Short mmCIF file of C-alpha atoms and ligand atoms in Angstrom, two decimals:
data_model
loop_
_atom_site.label_atom_id
_atom_site.label_comp_id
_atom_site.label_asym_id
_atom_site.label_seq_id
_atom_site.Cartn_x
_atom_site.Cartn_y
_atom_site.Cartn_z
CA UNK A 1 22.84 -57.19 19.07
CA UNK A 2 22.82 -53.75 17.79
CA UNK A 3 25.71 -52.73 15.25
CA UNK A 4 27.07 -50.76 18.02
CA UNK A 5 27.21 -53.62 20.32
CA UNK A 6 28.57 -55.92 17.65
CA UNK A 7 31.44 -53.27 16.73
CA UNK A 8 32.07 -52.80 20.49
CA UNK A 9 32.42 -56.62 21.03
CA UNK A 10 34.97 -56.98 18.05
CA UNK A 11 36.95 -53.59 18.85
CA UNK A 12 37.11 -53.17 22.65
CA UNK A 13 39.73 -54.79 25.11
CA UNK A 14 38.13 -57.35 26.98
CA UNK A 15 38.19 -56.75 30.73
CA UNK A 16 36.44 -59.67 32.49
CA UNK A 17 37.06 -62.29 35.11
CA UNK A 18 38.21 -65.67 33.73
CA UNK A 19 35.80 -67.25 36.32
CA UNK A 20 32.71 -66.10 34.29
CA UNK A 21 31.19 -68.79 32.57
CA UNK A 22 33.87 -71.25 33.74
CA UNK A 23 32.96 -74.74 32.94
CA UNK A 24 33.13 -77.16 36.20
CA UNK A 25 35.90 -79.43 34.79
CA UNK A 26 38.11 -76.52 34.21
CA UNK A 27 37.43 -75.25 37.60
CA UNK A 28 38.47 -78.68 39.20
CA UNK A 29 41.46 -78.86 36.96
CA UNK A 30 42.64 -75.19 38.33
CA UNK A 31 41.65 -76.48 42.29
CA UNK A 32 43.60 -79.51 41.80
CA UNK A 33 46.43 -77.72 40.31
CA UNK A 34 46.42 -75.15 43.20
CA UNK A 35 46.15 -77.98 46.07
CA UNK A 36 49.69 -79.18 44.70
CA UNK A 37 50.76 -75.46 44.61
CA UNK A 38 49.98 -75.20 48.40
CA UNK A 39 51.62 -78.35 49.19
CA UNK A 40 54.64 -77.09 47.54
CA UNK A 41 54.34 -73.75 49.67
CA UNK A 42 54.18 -75.47 52.72
CA UNK A 43 57.24 -77.76 52.31
CA UNK A 44 59.27 -74.57 50.76
CA UNK A 45 59.19 -71.42 52.57
CA UNK A 46 63.00 -70.23 52.12
CA UNK A 47 65.26 -70.11 48.89
CA UNK A 48 67.12 -73.18 50.06
CA UNK A 49 63.81 -74.92 50.69
CA UNK A 50 62.59 -74.21 47.11
CA UNK A 51 66.08 -75.50 45.79
CA UNK A 52 65.83 -78.66 47.71
CA UNK A 53 62.21 -79.28 46.58
CA UNK A 54 62.88 -78.31 42.96
CA UNK A 55 65.66 -80.58 42.82
CA UNK A 56 63.69 -83.63 44.18
CA UNK A 57 60.79 -82.97 41.70
CA UNK A 58 63.11 -82.57 38.81
CA UNK A 59 65.10 -85.70 39.62
CA UNK A 60 61.91 -87.61 39.78
CA UNK A 61 61.26 -86.31 36.04
CA UNK A 62 64.79 -87.50 34.99
CA UNK A 63 66.69 -84.40 35.47
CA UNK A 64 70.50 -84.80 36.37
CA UNK A 65 73.08 -82.51 37.42
CA UNK A 66 75.30 -81.26 34.41
CA UNK A 67 78.47 -82.47 36.09
CA UNK A 68 76.73 -86.13 35.78
CA UNK A 69 76.95 -85.85 31.92
CA UNK A 70 79.90 -86.31 29.66
CA UNK A 71 78.04 -85.13 26.54
CA UNK A 72 74.62 -83.60 25.94
CA UNK A 73 72.05 -84.28 23.15
CA UNK A 74 68.69 -83.32 22.25
CA UNK A 75 66.17 -84.33 25.05
CA UNK A 76 68.64 -84.44 27.53
CA UNK A 77 67.45 -82.82 31.06
CA UNK A 78 70.02 -80.90 33.36
CA UNK A 79 70.17 -78.92 36.03
CA UNK A 80 72.89 -76.84 38.00
CA UNK A 81 72.55 -76.29 41.54
CA UNK A 82 74.20 -73.14 42.61
CA UNK A 83 75.07 -73.36 46.29
CA UNK A 84 71.70 -75.00 47.27
CA UNK A 85 70.07 -71.24 46.89
CA UNK A 86 69.60 -70.72 43.29
CA UNK A 87 69.22 -73.33 40.41
CA UNK A 88 69.07 -73.49 36.49
CA UNK A 89 67.29 -76.39 34.72
CA UNK A 90 67.45 -76.91 31.08
CA UNK A 91 66.02 -79.23 28.48
CA UNK A 92 68.02 -79.63 25.30
CA UNK A 93 65.89 -78.72 22.49
CA UNK A 94 65.55 -80.48 19.31
CA UNK A 95 67.20 -77.52 17.12
CA UNK A 96 70.38 -76.31 17.37
CA UNK A 97 70.89 -73.81 20.42
CA UNK A 98 72.72 -71.49 18.15
CA UNK A 99 69.09 -70.25 17.14
CA UNK A 100 68.61 -69.37 20.81
CA UNK A 101 66.71 -70.75 23.99
CA UNK A 102 63.53 -70.02 25.56
CA UNK A 103 64.10 -68.75 29.23
CA UNK A 104 61.78 -68.41 32.08
CA UNK A 105 63.31 -66.99 35.34
CA UNK A 106 61.68 -66.31 38.80
CA UNK A 107 63.14 -66.04 42.10
CA UNK A 108 63.01 -68.14 45.27
CA UNK A 109 63.78 -65.71 47.80
CA UNK A 110 60.95 -63.62 49.79
CA UNK A 111 60.96 -60.79 52.10
CA UNK A 112 61.51 -62.22 55.64
CA UNK A 113 63.43 -61.39 59.03
CA UNK A 114 67.03 -62.69 58.97
CA UNK A 115 68.96 -63.55 62.33
CA UNK A 116 71.70 -61.11 62.98
CA UNK A 117 75.48 -62.59 63.29
CA UNK A 118 75.15 -62.35 67.26
CA UNK A 119 71.38 -62.77 67.55
CA UNK A 120 71.00 -63.92 71.22
CA UNK A 121 70.58 -61.60 74.37
CA UNK A 122 68.87 -61.56 77.52
CA UNK A 123 66.55 -58.84 78.80
CA UNK A 124 64.38 -58.37 82.16
CA UNK A 125 63.52 -62.17 82.19
CA UNK A 126 63.24 -62.71 78.45
CA UNK A 127 65.56 -64.42 75.84
CA UNK A 128 65.60 -62.79 72.34
CA UNK A 129 67.11 -63.05 68.89
CA UNK A 130 67.90 -59.78 67.03
CA UNK A 131 67.11 -59.62 63.52
CA UNK A 132 67.75 -57.40 60.52
CA UNK A 133 65.00 -57.62 57.76
CA UNK A 134 65.44 -58.80 54.43
CA UNK A 135 63.70 -57.19 51.44
CA UNK A 136 61.15 -54.43 51.26
CA UNK A 137 58.96 -55.23 54.29
CA UNK A 138 56.27 -52.97 56.45
CA UNK A 139 57.76 -53.72 59.80
CA UNK A 140 54.59 -53.21 61.65
CA UNK A 141 53.17 -56.62 59.72
CA UNK A 142 55.60 -58.81 61.29
CA UNK A 143 54.93 -58.15 64.89
CA UNK A 144 52.13 -60.38 66.53
CA UNK A 145 52.12 -63.16 64.19
CA UNK A 146 53.18 -66.80 64.49
CA UNK A 147 56.86 -67.11 63.03
CA UNK A 148 58.91 -69.99 62.32
CA UNK A 149 62.79 -70.59 62.36
CA UNK A 150 63.94 -72.06 59.04
CA UNK A 151 67.76 -72.34 57.83
CA UNK A 152 71.03 -73.65 58.43
CA UNK A 153 74.14 -73.45 60.82
CA UNK A 154 77.59 -74.43 59.36
CA UNK A 155 80.17 -75.57 61.85
CA UNK A 156 83.84 -74.50 61.08
CA UNK A 157 84.24 -78.45 60.44
CA UNK A 158 81.82 -78.15 57.61
CA UNK A 159 78.90 -80.04 59.42
CA UNK A 160 75.48 -78.32 58.04
CA UNK A 161 72.78 -78.55 60.38
CA UNK A 162 69.30 -77.85 58.94
CA UNK A 163 66.85 -76.04 61.13
CA UNK A 164 63.22 -75.95 61.00
CA UNK A 165 61.35 -74.88 63.91
CA UNK A 166 57.72 -73.97 64.08
CA UNK A 167 55.93 -75.97 61.36
CA UNK A 168 54.90 -79.01 62.88
CA UNK A 169 51.73 -78.87 65.21
CA UNK A 170 53.96 -80.03 68.15
CA UNK A 171 56.57 -77.38 67.81
CA UNK A 172 56.77 -74.00 69.56
CA UNK A 173 56.52 -70.96 67.43
CA UNK A 174 57.76 -67.56 67.93
CA UNK A 175 56.60 -64.01 67.95
CA UNK A 176 57.55 -60.47 68.13
CA UNK A 177 55.60 -58.55 70.65
CA UNK A 178 53.91 -54.99 70.07
CA UNK A 179 52.78 -52.51 72.47
CA UNK A 180 49.21 -52.58 74.00
CA UNK A 181 47.01 -49.91 72.62
CA UNK A 182 46.69 -48.41 76.22
CA UNK A 183 50.39 -47.36 76.20
CA UNK A 184 50.74 -46.94 72.56
CA UNK A 185 49.84 -42.98 72.56
CA UNK A 186 53.21 -42.02 71.34
CA UNK A 187 53.66 -44.83 69.21
CA UNK A 188 50.27 -44.20 67.29
CA UNK A 189 51.34 -40.71 66.51
CA UNK A 190 54.53 -41.78 64.52
CA UNK A 191 54.54 -42.37 60.94
CA UNK A 192 53.22 -46.05 59.87
CA UNK A 193 56.89 -46.73 58.60
CA UNK A 194 58.37 -45.79 62.09
CA UNK A 195 55.85 -47.37 64.30
CA UNK A 196 57.79 -50.48 64.59
CA UNK A 197 61.49 -49.70 64.38
CA UNK A 198 64.19 -52.21 62.95
CA UNK A 199 65.95 -52.49 65.89
CA UNK A 200 62.72 -53.31 67.84
CA UNK A 201 61.93 -56.50 65.48
CA UNK A 202 63.29 -58.70 68.35
CA UNK A 203 62.16 -62.33 68.59
CA UNK A 204 60.96 -63.60 71.90
CA UNK A 205 62.30 -67.27 72.38
CA UNK A 206 62.36 -67.84 76.00
CA UNK A 207 61.82 -67.25 79.71
CA UNK A 208 63.06 -70.16 81.98
CA UNK A 209 66.29 -69.62 83.70
CA UNK A 210 69.14 -72.40 83.38
CA UNK A 211 68.19 -74.82 86.37
CA UNK A 212 69.67 -73.84 89.72
CA UNK A 213 71.36 -70.52 88.17
CA UNK A 214 69.75 -67.11 89.28
CA UNK A 215 72.51 -64.81 88.13
CA UNK A 216 72.63 -62.62 84.97
CA UNK A 217 71.98 -64.24 81.57
CA UNK A 218 70.67 -67.44 83.22
CA UNK A 219 68.10 -67.55 80.70
CA UNK A 220 70.43 -67.04 77.81
CA UNK A 221 72.30 -69.74 79.19
CA UNK A 222 69.03 -72.18 79.13
CA UNK A 223 68.51 -71.43 75.50
CA UNK A 224 71.94 -71.98 74.51
CA UNK A 225 72.17 -75.36 76.58
CA UNK A 226 68.62 -76.33 74.82
CA UNK A 227 70.44 -75.38 71.35
CA UNK A 228 73.79 -77.19 72.42
CA UNK A 229 71.65 -80.37 73.25
CA UNK A 230 69.49 -80.20 70.05
CA UNK A 231 72.01 -79.09 67.55
CA UNK A 232 75.53 -79.22 69.10
CA UNK A 233 76.09 -75.81 68.71
CA UNK A 234 77.53 -72.88 70.62
CA UNK A 235 76.67 -68.95 70.51
CA UNK A 236 79.63 -68.50 68.10
CA UNK A 237 78.09 -70.99 65.56
CA UNK A 238 75.52 -68.12 64.82
CA UNK A 239 78.11 -66.52 62.86
CA UNK A 240 78.19 -69.21 60.08
CA UNK A 241 74.35 -69.55 60.26
CA UNK A 242 71.61 -68.32 57.78
CA UNK A 243 68.49 -68.37 59.96
CA UNK A 244 65.52 -66.93 58.62
CA UNK A 245 62.18 -66.00 60.40
CA UNK A 246 59.26 -66.78 58.18
CA UNK A 247 55.44 -66.64 58.84
CA UNK A 248 54.15 -70.06 60.55
CA UNK A 249 51.10 -69.88 58.95
CA UNK A 250 50.24 -72.53 56.29
CA UNK A 251 49.09 -71.98 52.79
CA UNK A 252 45.24 -72.12 52.55
CA UNK A 253 42.37 -71.74 50.19
CA UNK A 254 40.59 -68.28 50.56
CA UNK A 255 37.28 -67.04 50.24
CA UNK A 256 33.78 -68.78 50.68
CA UNK A 257 34.24 -69.78 46.75
CA UNK A 258 37.41 -70.97 47.53
CA UNK A 259 38.76 -68.86 44.65
CA UNK A 260 42.08 -67.69 46.08
CA UNK A 261 45.23 -68.67 47.58
CA UNK A 262 46.62 -67.10 51.04
CA UNK A 263 50.00 -67.94 51.77
CA UNK A 264 53.52 -66.50 52.67
CA UNK A 265 56.06 -65.89 49.81
CA UNK A 266 53.97 -66.35 46.78
CA UNK A 267 56.32 -63.35 45.75
CA UNK A 268 57.69 -64.95 43.67
CA UNK A 269 57.12 -68.63 44.78
CA UNK A 270 54.02 -68.96 42.72
CA UNK A 271 56.28 -68.17 39.50
CA UNK A 272 58.85 -70.76 40.75
CA UNK A 273 55.96 -73.26 40.95
CA UNK A 274 54.16 -72.55 37.78
CA UNK A 275 57.45 -72.40 35.74
CA UNK A 276 58.95 -75.47 37.15
CA UNK A 277 55.93 -77.75 36.75
CA UNK A 278 55.60 -76.28 32.97
CA UNK A 279 59.26 -77.46 32.64
CA UNK A 280 58.74 -80.74 34.11
CA UNK A 281 55.77 -81.63 32.11
CA UNK A 282 57.42 -80.45 28.95
CA UNK A 283 57.71 -83.15 26.17
CA UNK A 284 60.79 -82.68 23.79
CA UNK A 285 60.57 -78.91 23.28
CA UNK A 286 61.80 -77.97 19.90
CA UNK A 287 63.87 -74.71 21.28
CA UNK A 288 66.09 -75.38 24.37
CA UNK A 289 64.03 -74.67 27.37
CA UNK A 290 65.84 -72.93 30.40
CA UNK A 291 64.37 -72.29 33.84
CA UNK A 292 65.80 -70.08 36.31
CA UNK A 293 65.02 -70.08 39.68
CA UNK A 294 67.40 -67.19 41.24
CA UNK A 295 67.98 -65.91 44.93
CA UNK A 296 68.48 -62.37 46.27
CA UNK A 297 66.12 -60.32 44.08
CA UNK A 298 64.48 -58.73 46.78
CA UNK A 299 67.69 -57.24 47.92
CA UNK A 300 68.92 -56.39 44.38
CA UNK A 301 70.27 -59.48 42.95
CA UNK A 302 73.82 -59.22 43.94
CA UNK A 303 75.85 -61.86 45.00
CA UNK A 304 76.99 -65.27 43.65
CA UNK A 305 73.39 -66.72 43.81
CA UNK A 306 71.77 -63.69 42.75
CA UNK A 307 71.06 -62.98 38.96
CA UNK A 308 73.85 -60.65 38.63
CA UNK A 309 76.41 -63.25 39.04
CA UNK A 310 78.18 -64.95 36.11
CA UNK A 311 76.99 -68.49 37.30
CA UNK A 312 74.23 -68.38 34.86
CA UNK A 313 76.81 -67.94 31.92
CA UNK A 314 78.84 -70.56 33.11
CA UNK A 315 76.10 -73.21 33.22
CA UNK A 316 75.03 -72.24 29.64
CA UNK A 317 78.67 -72.44 28.61
CA UNK A 318 78.97 -75.73 29.90
CA UNK A 319 75.94 -76.75 28.08
CA UNK A 320 77.71 -75.80 24.85
CA UNK A 321 80.89 -77.49 25.80
CA UNK A 322 79.07 -80.89 26.41
CA UNK A 323 76.97 -80.37 23.10
CA UNK A 324 80.63 -80.30 21.67
CA UNK A 325 79.80 -77.17 19.57
CA UNK A 326 81.55 -74.23 21.84
CA UNK A 327 83.57 -71.74 19.87
CA UNK A 328 84.67 -67.90 20.65
CA UNK A 329 81.52 -65.64 20.77
CA UNK A 330 79.20 -68.42 20.51
CA UNK A 331 77.53 -67.80 24.27
CA UNK A 332 76.88 -64.19 23.18
CA UNK A 333 75.47 -65.18 19.96
CA UNK A 334 73.02 -67.64 21.95
CA UNK A 335 72.03 -64.92 24.32
CA UNK A 336 71.05 -62.50 21.50
CA UNK A 337 69.00 -65.04 19.89
CA UNK A 338 67.15 -66.12 23.00
CA UNK A 339 63.59 -64.88 24.52
CA UNK A 340 62.77 -64.89 27.99
CA UNK A 341 59.77 -64.41 30.24
CA UNK A 342 60.68 -62.82 33.69
CA UNK A 343 58.31 -64.55 35.61
CA UNK A 344 57.83 -62.23 38.76
CA UNK A 345 54.44 -61.21 40.56
CA UNK A 346 52.56 -58.22 39.61
CA UNK A 347 50.74 -55.71 42.10
CA UNK A 348 47.27 -56.44 41.74
CA UNK A 349 44.60 -53.93 41.65
CA UNK A 350 43.17 -53.48 45.25
CA UNK A 351 39.78 -51.58 45.37
CA UNK A 352 40.46 -50.44 49.15
CA UNK A 353 43.51 -48.70 47.95
CA UNK A 354 42.36 -47.57 44.53
CA UNK A 355 44.13 -44.06 44.77
CA UNK A 356 47.49 -45.51 43.93
CA UNK A 357 46.38 -47.29 41.04
CA UNK A 358 45.35 -46.21 37.38
CA UNK A 359 42.53 -48.14 36.70
CA UNK A 360 43.10 -48.60 32.84
CA UNK A 361 46.56 -49.85 33.41
CA UNK A 362 46.14 -51.95 36.77
CA UNK A 363 46.48 -55.63 36.85
CA UNK A 364 43.37 -57.33 38.31
CA UNK A 365 43.13 -60.60 40.12
CA UNK A 366 41.24 -63.22 38.13
CA UNK A 367 42.08 -62.05 34.50
CA UNK A 368 44.83 -64.37 33.73
CA UNK A 369 48.69 -63.90 33.55
CA UNK A 370 50.04 -60.32 34.19
CA UNK A 371 52.46 -58.88 31.61
CA UNK A 372 54.42 -55.56 32.13
CA UNK A 373 55.99 -54.03 29.10
CA UNK A 374 58.07 -52.11 31.21
CA UNK A 375 58.76 -51.61 34.94
CA UNK A 376 61.11 -48.83 36.42
CA UNK A 377 59.77 -45.62 38.18
CA UNK A 378 59.44 -41.93 37.51
CA UNK A 379 59.86 -41.80 33.66
CA UNK A 380 60.50 -45.52 33.44
CA UNK A 381 63.81 -44.91 34.87
CA UNK A 382 65.43 -48.44 35.37
CA UNK A 383 63.17 -50.31 33.16
CA UNK A 384 63.91 -52.92 30.72
CA UNK A 385 61.16 -52.05 28.28
CA UNK A 386 60.20 -54.91 26.29
CA UNK A 387 60.23 -54.45 22.38
CA UNK A 388 56.87 -54.25 20.70
CA UNK A 389 57.90 -56.88 18.29
CA UNK A 390 58.54 -59.11 21.01
CA UNK A 391 55.17 -58.34 22.93
CA UNK A 392 53.64 -59.25 19.69
CA UNK A 393 55.10 -62.49 19.53
CA UNK A 394 54.15 -63.30 23.10
CA UNK A 395 50.66 -62.10 22.41
CA UNK A 396 50.62 -64.52 19.54
CA UNK A 397 51.61 -67.45 21.61
CA UNK A 398 48.99 -66.69 24.39
CA UNK A 399 46.30 -66.03 21.94
CA UNK A 400 47.11 -69.13 20.00
CA UNK A 401 46.27 -71.26 23.15
CA UNK A 402 43.17 -68.99 24.59
CA UNK A 403 45.36 -68.08 27.58
CA UNK A 404 43.84 -65.16 29.67
CA UNK A 405 46.14 -62.25 29.88
CA UNK A 406 46.45 -58.72 30.89
CA UNK A 407 48.72 -55.94 30.53
CA UNK A 408 49.55 -53.51 33.29
CA UNK A 409 51.81 -50.94 35.08
CA UNK A 410 52.96 -50.85 38.80
CA UNK A 411 50.70 -48.32 40.15
CA UNK A 412 50.15 -44.65 39.12
CA UNK A 413 52.77 -42.59 37.25
CA UNK A 414 55.15 -41.26 39.67
CA UNK A 415 53.72 -43.00 42.48
CA UNK A 416 56.04 -45.91 43.05
CA UNK A 417 57.93 -48.42 40.70
CA UNK A 418 59.94 -51.53 41.07
CA UNK A 419 61.94 -54.03 39.15
CA UNK A 420 62.78 -57.55 38.68
CA UNK A 421 65.73 -59.69 37.07
CA UNK A 422 64.46 -58.61 33.53
CA UNK A 423 67.00 -56.08 32.93
CA UNK A 424 70.08 -58.45 33.89
CA UNK A 425 68.87 -61.12 31.10
CA UNK A 426 68.27 -58.13 28.83
CA UNK A 427 71.82 -56.75 29.07
CA UNK A 428 72.86 -60.05 27.31
CA UNK A 429 70.78 -59.25 24.53
CA UNK A 430 68.05 -61.68 25.28
CA UNK A 431 64.35 -60.13 24.38
CA UNK A 432 62.73 -60.12 27.71
CA UNK A 433 59.26 -59.31 29.15
CA UNK A 434 57.93 -59.40 32.63
CA UNK A 435 55.29 -61.65 33.04
CA UNK A 436 53.70 -63.07 36.39
CA UNK A 437 50.72 -63.60 38.51
CA UNK A 438 48.88 -60.67 40.01
CA UNK A 439 49.35 -60.73 44.14
CA UNK A 440 47.40 -58.61 46.79
CA UNK A 441 49.26 -57.62 49.99
CA UNK A 442 52.49 -58.17 48.09
CA UNK A 443 55.57 -58.35 50.46
CA UNK A 444 53.13 -59.10 53.39
CA UNK A 445 53.43 -62.19 55.76
CA UNK A 446 50.30 -63.47 54.16
CA UNK A 447 49.80 -62.63 50.22
CA UNK A 448 46.94 -63.31 48.06
CA UNK A 449 46.61 -64.68 44.56
CA UNK A 450 43.51 -65.97 42.36
CA UNK A 451 43.84 -69.56 41.43
CA UNK A 452 42.45 -68.78 38.00
CA UNK A 453 45.83 -66.46 37.67
CA UNK A 454 48.04 -69.29 39.06
CA UNK A 455 46.84 -71.99 36.69
CA UNK A 456 46.70 -69.49 33.77
CA UNK A 457 50.47 -68.68 34.65
CA UNK A 458 51.14 -72.38 34.33
CA UNK A 459 49.37 -72.71 31.04
CA UNK A 460 51.35 -69.50 29.77
CA UNK A 461 54.61 -70.71 30.64
CA UNK A 462 54.00 -74.28 28.96
CA UNK A 463 52.73 -72.41 25.94
CA UNK A 464 56.18 -70.21 25.61
CA UNK A 465 58.34 -73.39 25.98
CA UNK A 466 56.27 -75.28 23.63
CA UNK A 467 56.43 -72.58 20.76
MN1 MN B 1 59.20 -60.80 42.90
MN1 MN B 2 59.32 -58.98 45.65
#
């Protein structure tokens, strides 16, 4: 090498794919881990299913609900299940919790279509469910794909019926129709965002009239009769339900080289899975390790299962109570001494749409875990900007373990922007940085990640908690 080449090697930021020169053993480790990840995704498409799966996995590893503990001591593993929709888990550290906690927080909800409170209607020989979309979607992407119905219906008696239709091979699926190109001249002239309108996202669910019935709403009656037979419900019971339409596709390996994962809801289930498995495999952390799986991030983190609620504070207070050390202001002090990775996905650079990215500050698939010092939009507005000292500390953890990472911004300046739950925890005094897996086609029914990045996220979260 020439002197300049040597100097370049020493001084330049490295920009290379993690697959370059990867050993066979490491590759197998990555692929095996991602097979389990894809199994998890196939079992857990909604926030409720995520919490259910997470609870099962945690209990297998000795975690117990905080209500079951009279007192806590170092090494104890606890969780709090918040209304089956969000969850907090912790392993009590060997060191005093007053010195702070290491927190990793992701979210379990993903963009989807929810049924309206009065969803069922009949029109021209078809029965439909009306929907209201949840989170930021491109509406046209949700037509003409197989959809499954997931969720719960709760009767006034409190009886809760769990619904999953469209996941088994023998199940029917559902779809939202779109106009044939031959008749779409006017539709094709519209702006992309108006191509399919919100009120047109109606799910086609049936076409046979109730037996012997010819009059109006005979098909609606037949659908209600089927639902009544299967679940014992009436039309009114929809008002106390949470039924979500999610893509019926399964998570699959993608590419001839199998290097990627294509699946619904990787925003942010990829960070849920990688942080959860990192926590479950931890041995006796020095610092108390806390894992947040939040809900409602896609619609602003509001509500009592969203990160804005005080349920998380209550969980940590309860830990302080059960450690027998709680006193006035201790919770604030613990927060001020804590560190957090806000584990949420990152918009990966897509060469097909290169104009919206700034290449020097874009996250690339296959280069490891993606960090954002700040998010926000238009002059960093609304950003929780991580302090340089904290960024350096995180770099040190990653570099010590030889974990691939890259820093990026969400697109070009003034093009777009976004946010995560980072600011909510930063408000409590915690040092926070966004740190997650880069994703292609984010918020689409089928999102793409690199298996290399998924595994590096798992390694990064493990390293953070072991620090
Ligand atoms: Mn997200
Ligand atoms: Mn999102």
